[in-house]
PDB file of C-alpha atoms in Angstrom:
ATOM      1  CA  MET I   1      -0.123   0.293  -0.289  1.00 50.00           C
ATOM      2  CA  LEU I   2       2.949   2.322   0.593  1.00 51.00           C
ATOM      3  CA  LEU I   3       4.864   2.310  -2.614  1.00 50.00           C
ATOM      4  CA  ASP I   4       2.809   0.116  -5.221  1.00 56.00           C
ATOM      5  CA  ARG I   5      -0.130   2.887  -5.946  1.00 60.00           C
ATOM      6  CA  GLY I   6       1.615   5.225  -8.514  1.00 70.00           C
ATOM      7  CA  PRO I   7       3.791   8.220  -8.427  1.00 81.00           C
ATOM      8  CA  THR I   8       1.772  10.532  -6.568  1.00 83.00           C
ATOM      9  CA  GLN I   9       1.932   8.219  -3.728  1.00 84.00           C
ATOM     10  CA  HIS I  10       5.447   7.574  -3.741  1.00 87.00           C
ATOM     11  CA  ALA I  11       5.473  11.777  -3.349  1.00 90.00           C
ATOM     12  CA  ALA I  12       3.432  11.598  -0.276  1.00 91.00           C
ATOM     13  CA  VAL I  13       5.446   8.999   1.401  1.00 92.00           C
ATOM     14  CA  PHE I  14       8.729  11.044   0.511  1.00 94.00           C
ATOM     15  CA  LEU I  15       7.056  14.320   2.234  1.00 95.00           C
ATOM     16  CA  GLY I  16       6.004  12.667   4.965  1.00 95.00           C
ATOM     17  CA  ILE I  17       9.207  11.179   5.356  1.00 96.00           C
ATOM     18  CA  TRP I  18      10.948  14.634   5.095  1.00 97.00           C
ATOM     19  CA  SER I  19       8.344  16.234   7.491  1.00 96.00           C
ATOM     20  CA  ALA I  20       9.572  13.383  10.088  1.00 97.00           C
ATOM     21  CA  ALA I  21      13.393  13.891   9.220  1.00 97.00           C
ATOM     22  CA  ILE I  22      12.598  17.814  10.332  1.00 97.00           C
ATOM     23  CA  LEU I  23      10.890  17.238  12.861  1.00 97.00           C
ATOM     24  CA  LEU I  24      13.266  14.892  14.373  1.00 97.00           C
ATOM     25  CA  MET I  25      16.423  17.396  13.967  1.00 97.00           C
ATOM     26  CA  LYS I  26      14.281  20.372  15.619  1.00 96.00           C
ATOM     27  CA  ARG I  27      13.716  18.093  18.429  1.00 96.00           C
ATOM     28  CA  ARG I  28      17.295  17.362  18.726  1.00 96.00           C
ATOM     29  CA  LYS I  29      18.153  21.133  18.085  1.00 96.00           C
ATOM     30  CA  LEU I  30      15.448  21.705  21.349  1.00 96.00           C
ATOM     31  CA  GLN I  31      17.227  19.261  23.468  1.00 95.00           C
ATOM     32  CA  ILE I  32      20.527  20.909  22.937  1.00 94.00           C
ATOM     33  CA  GLN I  33      19.375  24.151  23.461  1.00 95.00           C
ATOM     34  CA  ARG I  34      17.596  23.640  26.634  1.00 95.00           C
ATOM     35  CA  GLN I  35      20.910  22.376  28.236  1.00 93.00           C
ATOM     36  CA  SER I  36      22.300  25.713  28.542  1.00 92.00           C
ATOM     37  CA  LEU I  37      19.169  26.535  30.533  1.00 92.00           C
ATOM     38  CA  GLN I  38      20.783  24.244  33.615  1.00 92.00           C
ATOM     39  CA  HIS I  39      23.765  26.415  33.369  1.00 91.00           C
ATOM     40  CA  PRO I  40      23.772  29.525  35.475  1.00 90.00           C
ATOM     41  CA  VAL I  41      25.991  32.547  34.381  1.00 89.00           C
ATOM     42  CA  ILE I  42      25.879  34.440  37.261  1.00 87.00           C
ATOM     43  CA  PRO I  43      27.947  33.770  40.180  1.00 83.00           C
ATOM     44  CA  GLU I  44      25.998  31.987  42.879  1.00 79.00           C
ATOM     45  CA  ASN I  45      27.215  34.843  45.442  1.00 78.00           C
ATOM     46  CA  TYR I  46      24.663  37.222  46.412  1.00 75.00           C
ATOM     47  CA  ASP I  47      26.451  39.714  46.923  1.00 79.00           C
ATOM     48  CA  PHE I  48      27.631  39.658  43.090  1.00 81.00           C
ATOM     49  CA  VAL I  49      26.279  42.839  41.327  1.00 82.00           C
ATOM     50  CA  LEU I  50      26.084  42.598  37.435  1.00 82.00           C
ATOM     51  CA  SER I  51      27.364  46.102  35.965  1.00 80.00           C
ATOM     52  CA  SER I  52      29.425  47.185  33.252  1.00 79.00           C
ATOM     53  CA  ASN I  53      32.418  46.186  35.349  1.00 82.00           C
ATOM     54  CA  THR I  54      31.757  42.694  36.252  1.00 84.00           C
ATOM     55  CA  ALA I  55      30.346  42.240  32.637  1.00 84.00           C
ATOM     56  CA  ASP I  56      33.553  40.830  31.253  1.00 87.00           C
ATOM     57  CA  GLN I  57      33.297  37.880  33.917  1.00 88.00           C
ATOM     58  CA  VAL I  58      29.804  36.929  32.951  1.00 89.00           C
ATOM     59  CA  ILE I  59      30.921  36.766  29.572  1.00 90.00           C
ATOM     60  CA  ARG I  60      34.013  34.642  30.523  1.00 91.00           C
ATOM     61  CA  ASN I  61      31.819  32.533  32.021  1.00 91.00           C
ATOM     62  CA  ILE I  62      29.606  32.009  29.424  1.00 92.00           C
ATOM     63  CA  HIS I  63      32.531  30.954  26.781  1.00 92.00           C
ATOM     64  CA  ALA I  64      33.597  28.217  29.486  1.00 92.00           C
ATOM     65  CA  ILE I  65      30.356  26.889  29.447  1.00 91.00           C
ATOM     66  CA  ALA I  66      29.571  26.559  25.623  1.00 89.00           C
ATOM     67  CA  GLU I  67      32.484  26.511  23.419  1.00 88.00           C
ATOM     68  CA  SER I  68      30.342  28.466  20.634  1.00 90.00           C
ATOM     69  CA  PRO I  69      27.979  30.432  22.742  1.00 91.00           C
ATOM     70  CA  ASP I  70      26.215  32.358  19.646  1.00 90.00           C
ATOM     71  CA  ARG I  71      24.659  29.095  18.750  1.00 93.00           C
ATOM     72  CA  PHE I  72      22.761  28.894  21.936  1.00 94.00           C
ATOM     73  CA  ILE I  73      19.850  31.440  21.932  1.00 94.00           C
ATOM     74  CA  VAL I  74      19.711  32.471  25.690  1.00 94.00           C
ATOM     75  CA  PHE I  75      23.347  32.697  25.545  1.00 94.00           C
ATOM     76  CA  ASN I  76      23.248  34.681  22.534  1.00 93.00           C
ATOM     77  CA  ARG I  77      20.698  37.017  23.832  1.00 92.00           C
ATOM     78  CA  ILE I  78      23.052  37.669  27.240  1.00 91.00           C
ATOM     79  CA  LEU I  79      25.988  38.240  24.997  1.00 91.00           C
ATOM     80  CA  ILE I  80      24.499  41.190  22.928  1.00 90.00           C
ATOM     81  CA  ALA I  81      22.461  42.715  25.687  1.00 88.00           C
ATOM     82  CA  LEU I  82      26.105  42.561  28.473  1.00 87.00           C
ATOM     83  CA  SER I  83      28.242  44.037  24.733  1.00 84.00           C
ATOM     84  CA  ASN I  84      25.789  46.892  25.067  1.00 81.00           C
ATOM     85  CA  LEU I  85      25.632  47.304  28.923  1.00 77.00           C
ATOM     86  CA  LYS I  86      28.060  50.313  28.793  1.00 69.00           C
ATOM     87  CA  ASN I  87      25.927  52.219  26.436  1.00 71.00           C
ATOM     88  CA  LEU I  88      22.712  52.048  28.327  1.00 68.00           C
ATOM     89  CA  GLY I  89      22.043  54.094  31.245  1.00 60.00           C
ATOM     90  CA  ARG I  90      18.769  52.367  32.623  1.00 68.00           C
ATOM     91  CA  VAL I  91      18.048  48.371  33.480  1.00 67.00           C
ATOM     92  CA  GLY I  92      14.843  48.849  31.756  1.00 73.00           C
ATOM     93  CA  ASP I  93      17.266  49.255  28.487  1.00 78.00           C
ATOM     94  CA  VAL I  94      18.705  46.177  28.846  1.00 81.00           C
ATOM     95  CA  ASP I  95      15.365  44.648  29.567  1.00 83.00           C
ATOM     96  CA  ASP I  96      14.110  46.155  26.480  1.00 86.00           C
ATOM     97  CA  ILE I  97      17.099  44.658  24.433  1.00 87.00           C
ATOM     98  CA  LEU I  98      16.360  41.048  25.844  1.00 89.00           C
ATOM     99  CA  ARG I  99      12.307  41.510  25.087  1.00 90.00           C
ATOM    100  CA  SER I 100      13.571  42.487  21.861  1.00 91.00           C
ATOM    101  CA  LEU I 101      16.010  39.579  21.136  1.00 92.00           C
ATOM    102  CA  ALA I 102      13.112  37.206  22.454  1.00 92.00           C
ATOM    103  CA  GLU I 103      10.622  38.705  19.617  1.00 92.00           C
ATOM    104  CA  ARG I 104      12.997  38.272  17.302  1.00 93.00           C
ATOM    105  CA  ASP I 105      13.617  34.311  18.144  1.00 93.00           C
ATOM    106  CA  GLU I 106       9.664  34.060  18.102  1.00 92.00           C
ATOM    107  CA  SER I 107       9.865  34.952  14.739  1.00 92.00           C
ATOM    108  CA  SER I 108      12.114  32.779  13.966  1.00 92.00           C
ATOM    109  CA  HIS I 109      10.180  30.103  15.405  1.00 93.00           C
ATOM    110  CA  GLN I 110       7.069  30.292  13.522  1.00 92.00           C
ATOM    111  CA  THR I 111       9.481  31.114  10.134  1.00 94.00           C
ATOM    112  CA  SER I 112      10.826  27.697  10.671  1.00 93.00           C
ATOM    113  CA  PHE I 113       7.630  25.471  10.319  1.00 95.00           C
ATOM    114  CA  ALA I 114       7.017  27.442   6.961  1.00 94.00           C
ATOM    115  CA  THR I 115       8.287  24.103   5.193  1.00 94.00           C
ATOM    116  CA  LEU I 116       6.335  21.742   7.267  1.00 95.00           C
ATOM    117  CA  GLY I 117       3.021  23.739   6.645  1.00 95.00           C
ATOM    118  CA  GLY I 118       3.770  23.693   2.618  1.00 95.00           C
ATOM    119  CA  PHE I 119       4.321  19.967   3.108  1.00 96.00           C
ATOM    120  CA  LEU I 120       1.217  19.290   5.319  1.00 95.00           C
ATOM    121  CA  TRP I 121      -0.675  20.909   2.479  1.00 95.00           C
ATOM    122  CA  ALA I 122       0.527  19.313  -0.209  1.00 95.00           C
ATOM    123  CA  ILE I 123       0.278  15.877   0.990  1.00 94.00           C
ATOM    124  CA  PRO I 124      -3.203  15.335   1.086  1.00 93.00           C
ATOM    125  CA  VAL I 125      -3.453  17.255  -2.432  1.00 93.00           C
ATOM    126  CA  LEU I 126      -1.285  14.608  -3.569  1.00 91.00           C
ATOM    127  CA  GLY I 127      -3.304  12.032  -1.959  1.00 88.00           C
ATOM    128  CA  PHE I 128      -6.557  13.319  -3.833  1.00 87.00           C
ATOM    129  CA  ILE I 129      -4.872  14.088  -7.227  1.00 87.00           C
ATOM    130  CA  GLY I 130      -3.911  10.404  -6.767  1.00 82.00           C
ATOM    131  CA  THR I 131      -7.862   9.494  -6.232  1.00 81.00           C
ATOM    132  CA  VAL I 132      -8.772  11.275  -9.331  1.00 81.00           C
ATOM    133  CA  LEU I 133      -6.195   9.557 -11.455  1.00 78.00           C
ATOM    134  CA  GLY I 134      -7.249   6.240 -10.248  1.00 74.00           C
ATOM    135  CA  LEU I 135     -11.049   6.864 -10.898  1.00 74.00           C
ATOM    136  CA  ALA I 136     -10.299   8.030 -14.584  1.00 73.00           C
ATOM    137  CA  GLN I 137      -8.665   4.701 -15.266  1.00 69.00           C
ATOM    138  CA  ALA I 138     -11.177   2.960 -13.221  1.00 67.00           C
ATOM    139  CA  ILE I 139     -13.810   4.830 -15.386  1.00 68.00           C
ATOM    140  CA  GLY I 140     -11.737   4.236 -18.565  1.00 68.00           C
ATOM    141  CA  ASN I 141     -11.375   1.034 -18.270  1.00 63.00           C
ATOM    142  CA  PHE I 142     -14.948   0.072 -17.393  1.00 62.00           C
ATOM    143  CA  SER I 143     -16.081   2.271 -20.656  1.00 62.00           C
ATOM    144  CA  SER I 144     -13.479  -0.490 -22.539  1.00 63.00           C
ATOM    145  CA  LEU I 145     -15.173  -3.503 -20.851  1.00 59.00           C
ATOM    146  CA  LEU I 146     -18.633  -2.547 -21.923  1.00 58.00           C
ATOM    147  CA  ASP I 147     -17.542  -2.181 -25.295  1.00 58.00           C
ATOM    148  CA  GLU I 148     -15.711  -5.279 -25.578  1.00 59.00           C
ATOM    149  CA  GLN I 149     -17.884  -8.180 -23.722  1.00 52.00           C
ATOM    150  CA  ALA I 150     -21.689  -8.409 -25.083  1.00 51.00           C
ATOM    151  CA  ASP I 151     -22.626 -10.979 -22.382  1.00 56.00           C
ATOM    152  CA  VAL I 152     -23.639 -10.042 -19.028  1.00 58.00           C
ATOM    153  CA  SER I 153     -21.716 -13.072 -17.614  1.00 59.00           C
ATOM    154  CA  GLY I 154     -18.099 -11.648 -19.104  1.00 58.00           C
ATOM    155  CA  ILE I 155     -18.981  -8.325 -17.762  1.00 61.00           C
ATOM    156  CA  VAL I 156     -19.279  -9.017 -14.231  1.00 63.00           C
ATOM    157  CA  GLY I 157     -16.264 -11.183 -14.214  1.00 59.00           C
ATOM    158  CA  GLU I 158     -13.899  -7.957 -15.744  1.00 60.00           C
ATOM    159  CA  LEU I 159     -16.054  -5.754 -13.406  1.00 64.00           C
ATOM    160  CA  LYS I 160     -13.932  -7.167 -10.093  1.00 62.00           C
ATOM    161  CA  GLN I 161     -11.036  -5.745 -11.884  1.00 61.00           C
ATOM    162  CA  VAL I 162     -12.394  -2.388 -12.039  1.00 62.00           C
ATOM    163  CA  THR I 163     -13.874  -2.095  -8.739  1.00 64.00           C
ATOM    164  CA  GLY I 164     -10.192  -3.141  -7.564  1.00 60.00           C
ATOM    165  CA  GLY I 165      -8.857  -0.020  -9.421  1.00 62.00           C
ATOM    166  CA  LEU I 166     -11.195   1.852  -7.806  1.00 67.00           C
ATOM    167  CA  SER I 167     -10.205   0.409  -3.912  1.00 67.00           C
ATOM    168  CA  THR I 168      -6.730   1.581  -4.911  1.00 68.00           C
ATOM    169  CA  ALA I 169      -7.972   5.149  -6.106  1.00 71.00           C
ATOM    170  CA  PHE I 170      -9.675   5.295  -2.488  1.00 78.00           C
ATOM    171  CA  GLU I 171      -6.611   3.986  -0.591  1.00 81.00           C
ATOM    172  CA  THR I 172      -4.299   6.710  -2.015  1.00 82.00           C
ATOM    173  CA  THR I 173      -6.206   9.391  -0.218  1.00 87.00           C
ATOM    174  CA  LEU I 174      -6.126   7.691   2.878  1.00 89.00           C
ATOM    175  CA  LEU I 175      -3.082   6.999   3.016  1.00 90.00           C
ATOM    176  CA  ALA I 176      -2.049  11.037   2.121  1.00 92.00           C
ATOM    177  CA  LEU I 177      -4.562  11.707   5.337  1.00 94.00           C
ATOM    178  CA  VAL I 178      -2.995   9.536   8.030  1.00 95.00           C
ATOM    179  CA  ILE I 179       0.351  10.808   6.856  1.00 95.00           C
ATOM    180  CA  ALA I 180      -0.823  14.491   7.110  1.00 96.00           C
ATOM    181  CA  LEU I 181      -2.617  13.643  10.327  1.00 97.00           C
ATOM    182  CA  VAL I 182       0.398  12.172  11.927  1.00 97.00           C
ATOM    183  CA  ILE I 183       2.967  14.933  11.072  1.00 97.00           C
ATOM    184  CA  GLN I 184      -0.011  17.682  11.930  1.00 96.00           C
ATOM    185  CA  LEU I 185       0.036  16.049  15.411  1.00 97.00           C
ATOM    186  CA  TRP I 186       3.779  16.073  15.516  1.00 97.00           C
ATOM    187  CA  MET I 187       4.361  19.075  14.502  1.00 97.00           C
ATOM    188  CA  THR I 188       1.828  20.885  16.957  1.00 96.00           C
ATOM    189  CA  GLU I 189       3.670  19.014  20.048  1.00 97.00           C
ATOM    190  CA  GLN I 190       6.945  20.241  18.447  1.00 96.00           C
ATOM    191  CA  LYS I 191       5.719  23.942  18.304  1.00 96.00           C
ATOM    192  CA  LYS I 192       4.326  23.969  21.282  1.00 96.00           C
ATOM    193  CA  ALA I 193       7.661  22.674  23.453  1.00 96.00           C
ATOM    194  CA  GLU I 194       9.421  25.337  21.395  1.00 96.00           C
ATOM    195  CA  GLU I 195       7.206  27.819  22.385  1.00 95.00           C
ATOM    196  CA  VAL I 196       7.426  26.518  26.224  1.00 96.00           C
ATOM    197  CA  PHE I 197      11.331  26.864  25.555  1.00 96.00           C
ATOM    198  CA  LEU I 198      11.033  30.551  24.399  1.00 95.00           C
ATOM    199  CA  ASP I 199       9.322  31.108  27.581  1.00 94.00           C
ATOM    200  CA  ASP I 200      11.794  29.417  29.713  1.00 95.00           C
ATOM    201  CA  SER I 201      14.414  31.323  28.089  1.00 94.00           C
ATOM    202  CA  GLN I 202      12.875  34.815  28.839  1.00 92.00           C
ATOM    203  CA  GLU I 203      12.191  34.051  32.393  1.00 93.00           C
ATOM    204  CA  TYR I 204      16.095  32.841  32.684  1.00 93.00           C
ATOM    205  CA  CYS I 205      17.411  35.897  31.159  1.00 91.00           C
ATOM    206  CA  LEU I 206      15.089  37.930  33.783  1.00 89.00           C
ATOM    207  CA  LYS I 207      16.264  35.814  36.874  1.00 87.00           C
ATOM    208  CA  GLN I 208      20.148  36.103  35.768  1.00 87.00           C
ATOM    209  CA  ILE I 209      20.608  38.695  34.119  1.00 86.00           C
ATOM    210  CA  VAL I 210      17.666  41.784  34.891  1.00 84.00           C
ATOM    211  CA  SER I 211      17.573  41.154  38.532  1.00 82.00           C
ATOM    212  CA  ARG I 212      21.042  41.134  39.137  1.00 80.00           C
ATOM    213  CA  ILE I 213      22.416  44.483  36.961  1.00 79.00           C
ATOM    214  CA  ARG I 214      23.279  47.889  38.492  1.00 75.00           C
ATOM    215  CA  ILE I 215      23.639  50.537  36.021  1.00 62.00           C
ATOM    216  CA  LEU I 216      26.991  52.434  37.582  1.00 56.00           C
ATOM    217  CA  PRO I 217      26.485  56.244  36.826  1.00 57.00           C
ATOM    218  CA  THR I 218      29.086  57.428  34.153  1.00 50.00           C
ATOM    219  CA  LYS I 219      31.865  59.536  35.727  1.00 49.00           C
ATOM    220  CA  PHE I 220      32.775  62.626  33.770  1.00 41.00           C
ATOM    221  CA  ASN I 221      35.880  64.481  34.235  1.00 43.00           C
ATOM    222  CA  GLY I 222      34.845  68.432  35.436  1.00 43.00           C
ATOM    223  CA  GLU I 223      38.657  69.569  35.560  1.00 42.00           C
ATOM    224  CA  SER I 224      38.581  70.007  31.878  1.00 41.00           C
ATOM    225  CA  GLN I 225      36.253  72.338  31.756  1.00 42.00           C
ATOM    226  CA  ASP I 226      37.183  75.723  32.905  1.00 40.00           C
TER     227      ASP I 226
END
């Protein structure tokens, strides 16, 4: 049933396998990304204050945890925020940067499912196309049968082959719908897991960075003015 129903069914199965491979890859990437949430980047000392003077220490901690921290969503957000720390005047500015990065990651999250969405549209359509082709072939065979057979007994005997073709036609749509259903449920679960991770990442940044940060006043040298 999987591979003996013509090119449209082959294409539907191929897209289903491709979709499953994408979802498996996304699940593995999510598992790796979640590991970053298990490592605090701020020293556990309660007296530690994150400021422009101590930001380099946090950056060193991040590089000690991950060899390529920019590949991790959480670490990349923190590195960007800390690199702009000296140019910021309020704690709220740091929070604004982190929220802006969170919105960017949310947009990337939605975009990453665009290919799967296209496959989910195409798989049932391929099934319906296969069914239409099967019906057209069965009807054509039935017309030829009426032209060739004059007696009723011959028509009844050959009619079984025609009905078998109809069964094959509807099986094409059935398989495509089953594949689409499985991929849709799997994709919904994956999207939910990634959304939870993004929420956890934002909470991590709030606890690790925003709640521990202090903006030190900038010192100006007044002696240079006469």
